[in-house]
Amino acid sequence: MTNTTMGRFRMMGLIEGGSLLVLLFIAMPLKYGFDIPQAVSVVGALHGFLFITYVLFIAYITLKIRWSLKWAAGAVAVAFIPFGNIVFDNYLKKSSFVN
């Protein structure tokens, strides 16, 4: 999956989506259930970094493989929807961009 630019982009999306899962289902319970607010501080910062990296990767992919503005705008839009990048990844697998 990581041998191509598109493969690395797809992997980045899955990692970013995974960081949201860790934030929601591990860090948040640690903060509110066990009074460990540092968990959200650390994981939240990591998730923020990964999200920004994902959006920058969208810009890079747009220039590298010449995505249309429609594809780029769609990719950015779904990035703001929780787990939207995972749905977008499934759509990419079916498109001609991955092959």
One Martini backbone bead per residue (centre of mass of N, CA, C, O) as a GRO file, in nm:
protein
   99
    1MET     BB    1   0.053   0.065  -0.016
    2THR     BB    2   0.346   0.243   0.014
    3ASN     BB    3   0.466   0.260  -0.296
    4THR     BB    4   0.281   0.504  -0.334
    5THR     BB    5   0.139   0.803  -0.308
    6MET     BB    6  -0.150   0.697  -0.271
    7GLY     BB    7  -0.079   0.492  -0.053
    8ARG     BB    8   0.024   0.700   0.153
    9PHE     BB    9  -0.238   0.858   0.170
   10ARG     BB   10  -0.415   0.627   0.270
   11MET     BB   11  -0.249   0.569   0.523
   12MET     BB   12  -0.281   0.848   0.650
   13GLY     BB   13  -0.589   0.830   0.682
   14LEU     BB   14  -0.587   0.584   0.874
   15ILE     BB   15  -0.416   0.711   1.095
   16GLU     BB   16  -0.596   0.953   1.151
   17GLY     BB   17  -0.847   0.785   1.223
   18GLY     BB   18  -0.707   0.632   1.458
   19SER     BB   19  -0.654   0.885   1.634
   20LEU     BB   20  -0.953   0.935   1.690
   21LEU     BB   21  -1.010   0.674   1.837
   22VAL     BB   22  -0.810   0.722   2.066
   23LEU     BB   23  -0.933   0.984   2.164
   24LEU     BB   24  -1.230   0.878   2.219
   25PHE     BB   25  -1.158   0.568   2.361
   26ILE     BB   26  -0.909   0.663   2.560
   27ALA     BB   27  -0.855   0.962   2.641
   28MET     BB   28  -1.137   1.050   2.738
   29PRO     BB   29  -1.176   0.837   2.962
   30LEU     BB   30  -0.922   0.922   3.117
   31LYS     BB   31  -1.016   1.207   3.180
   32TYR     BB   32  -1.324   1.148   3.293
   33GLY     BB   33  -1.277   0.868   3.460
   34PHE     BB   34  -0.947   0.922   3.576
   35ASP     BB   35  -0.818   1.206   3.583
   36ILE     BB   36  -0.641   1.234   3.282
   37PRO     BB   37  -0.573   1.509   3.092
   38GLN     BB   38  -0.307   1.436   2.934
   39ALA     BB   39  -0.423   1.247   2.722
   40VAL     BB   40  -0.561   1.470   2.550
   41SER     BB   41  -0.319   1.649   2.502
   42VAL     BB   42  -0.148   1.442   2.347
   43VAL     BB   43  -0.353   1.314   2.146
   44GLY     BB   44  -0.465   1.580   2.036
   45ALA     BB   45  -0.200   1.682   1.914
   46LEU     BB   46  -0.152   1.442   1.730
   47HIS     BB   47  -0.415   1.462   1.572
   48GLY     BB   48  -0.368   1.748   1.467
   49PHE     BB   49  -0.113   1.685   1.309
   50LEU     BB   50  -0.238   1.462   1.128
   51PHE     BB   51  -0.456   1.639   1.001
   52ILE     BB   52  -0.274   1.849   0.871
   53THR     BB   53  -0.112   1.645   0.707
   54TYR     BB   54  -0.351   1.541   0.542
   55VAL     BB   55  -0.426   1.811   0.407
   56LEU     BB   56  -0.146   1.852   0.277
   57PHE     BB   57  -0.159   1.589   0.113
   58ILE     BB   58  -0.388   1.679  -0.066
   59ALA     BB   59  -0.229   1.901  -0.206
   60TYR     BB   60  -0.007   1.720  -0.317
   61ILE     BB   61  -0.186   1.526  -0.479
   62THR     BB   62  -0.316   1.737  -0.660
   63LEU     BB   63  -0.044   1.808  -0.801
   64LYS     BB   64   0.072   1.526  -0.878
   65ILE     BB   65  -0.220   1.398  -1.014
   66ARG     BB   66  -0.431   1.610  -1.096
   67TRP     BB   67  -0.661   1.697  -0.944
   68SER     BB   68  -0.948   1.811  -0.915
   69LEU     BB   69  -1.126   2.036  -0.743
   70LYS     BB   70  -1.343   1.835  -0.662
   71TRP     BB   71  -1.159   1.627  -0.524
   72ALA     BB   72  -1.019   1.815  -0.324
   73ALA     BB   73  -1.272   1.927  -0.184
   74GLY     BB   74  -1.382   1.652  -0.096
   75ALA     BB   75  -1.140   1.567   0.078
   76VAL     BB   76  -1.158   1.805   0.275
   77ALA     BB   77  -1.450   1.775   0.365
   78VAL     BB   78  -1.423   1.477   0.482
   79ALA     BB   79  -1.202   1.550   0.697
   80PHE     BB   80  -1.429   1.696   0.890
   81ILE     BB   81  -1.545   1.414   0.910
   82PRO     BB   82  -1.591   1.167   1.099
   83PHE     BB   83  -1.443   0.914   0.915
   84GLY     BB   84  -1.437   1.023   0.615
   85ASN     BB   85  -1.158   0.912   0.518
   86ILE     BB   86  -1.250   0.613   0.511
   87VAL     BB   87  -1.467   0.645   0.300
   88PHE     BB   88  -1.279   0.772   0.088
   89ASP     BB   89  -1.094   0.529   0.061
   90ASN     BB   90  -1.306   0.340  -0.060
   91TYR     BB   91  -1.350   0.518  -0.310
   92LEU     BB   92  -1.057   0.510  -0.415
   93LYS     BB   93  -1.040   0.202  -0.467
   94LYS     BB   94  -1.266   0.234  -0.707
   95SER     BB   95  -1.084   0.407  -0.853
   96SER     BB   96  -0.831   0.518  -1.084
   97PHE     BB   97  -0.609   0.630  -0.881
   98VAL     BB   98  -0.495   0.356  -0.759
   99ASN     BB   99  -0.420   0.183  -1.030
   0.00000   0.00000   0.00000
